[in-house]
Amino acid sequence: MPAVIRNDWSREEVLALFDLPFPELLFRAATVHRERFDPAEVQVSTLLSVKTGGCPEDCAYCPQAARYHTGVEATKLMDTGSVLERARAAKAAGASRFCMGAAWRSPKDRDIPKVAEMIREVKALGLETCATLGMLKGDQAKALRDAGLDYYNHNLDTAPEFYGDIIKTREYQDRLDTLEHVRDAGMKTCCGGIVGMGESRDQRAGLLQALANLPAHPDSVPINRLVQVEGTPLAGTALLDPFEFVRTIAVARLMMPASMVRLSAGRAEMSEELQAMCFLAGANSIFYGEKLLTTGNPDVAADQALFERLGLRPMPVAHESKTVHADIVEPAAGCAA
Ligand code: SF4
């Protein structure tokens, strides 16, 4: 019997997982991983910033916030033709999902038809589509769904009790509301957070607790390791112990056994050995391509070589959908900088 899907985790239970001896934690996570997934397959997404910088929000980690001086130049929304060119290249490099990110607090109603056109065209290439555009209203979520959007990314970022240290321009509840609109529209949710922002282990456990206790587990759970960008308030934060990062991945896998756990931002600063340990701990999704929204990512050739050395292969779209939704017994149904 695969591990049961639960939405009632207590903080003590999560901390007890974090406290397990490292080999025991990895063994349990790897066992749960195999119950629903082929551990040799890794889902591959490519992320494109379709509108960069100039964001009015104050997320303390983000180089795209207009108030921090990080050298990121604000751009206008890309035209659909240029987005399609990048989507075709992503597909040719093996990506199964294409994620379009815009640095908005929330999209204006007039932006929706332009983004909807991009979604329709990218979908027509045979790619899964994902977007991260900030807070969404219910009718905007439905319009994006009607255009063919499969996933919407909106992260919880961190534990509720640490959130006010990181972001002051929107509330935790705003994030939960957007996720509800996305679920209500029938789209899949991509929702995770960032670790290494100076939070305690208790607060890392709090992030995973908040994610796993959502009404439905996010279909994708990006676990980002802070990329420290000069000019942001979090530049100079003490580095997170790499083993603690692997523990976070393993605990996420144990708590959300049917979700894709994504090794996201911060991969460029990780050794190949650390990435391999994350795959062993149950990570089964990565961003692929040279660039995350504005920070670096290992290039495609390096990722392909790592997959080759580890005997991993990209997960086909059809398999991914089938695998993720097998045996799900849960109730029906942020920016990824
Ligand atoms: S994370 Fe998103 S909302 Fe926050 S400042 Fe960056 S672009 Fe804006």
mmCIF file of N, CA and C in Angstrom, residues 91 251 268 326:
data_model
loop_
_atom_site.group_PDB
_atom_site.id
_atom_site.type_symbol
_atom_site.label_atom_id
_atom_site.label_comp_id
_atom_site.label_asym_id
_atom_site.label_seq_id
_atom_site.Cartn_x
_atom_site.Cartn_y
_atom_site.Cartn_z
ATOM 1 N N LYS A 91 11.538 22.539 -25.841
ATOM 2 C CA LYS A 91 11.018 21.212 -26.182
ATOM 3 C C LYS A 91 12.111 20.368 -26.850
ATOM 4 N N VAL A 251 11.857 15.207 3.652
ATOM 5 C CA VAL A 251 10.635 15.358 4.454
ATOM 6 C C VAL A 251 9.469 15.782 3.538
ATOM 7 N N ALA A 268 22.344 25.916 -9.305
ATOM 8 C CA ALA A 268 23.634 26.302 -9.902
ATOM 9 C C ALA A 268 24.753 26.315 -8.863
ATOM 10 N N ALA A 326 -2.109 8.666 -9.909
ATOM 11 C CA ALA A 326 -2.479 7.324 -9.466
ATOM 12 C C ALA A 326 -2.599 7.316 -7.947
#
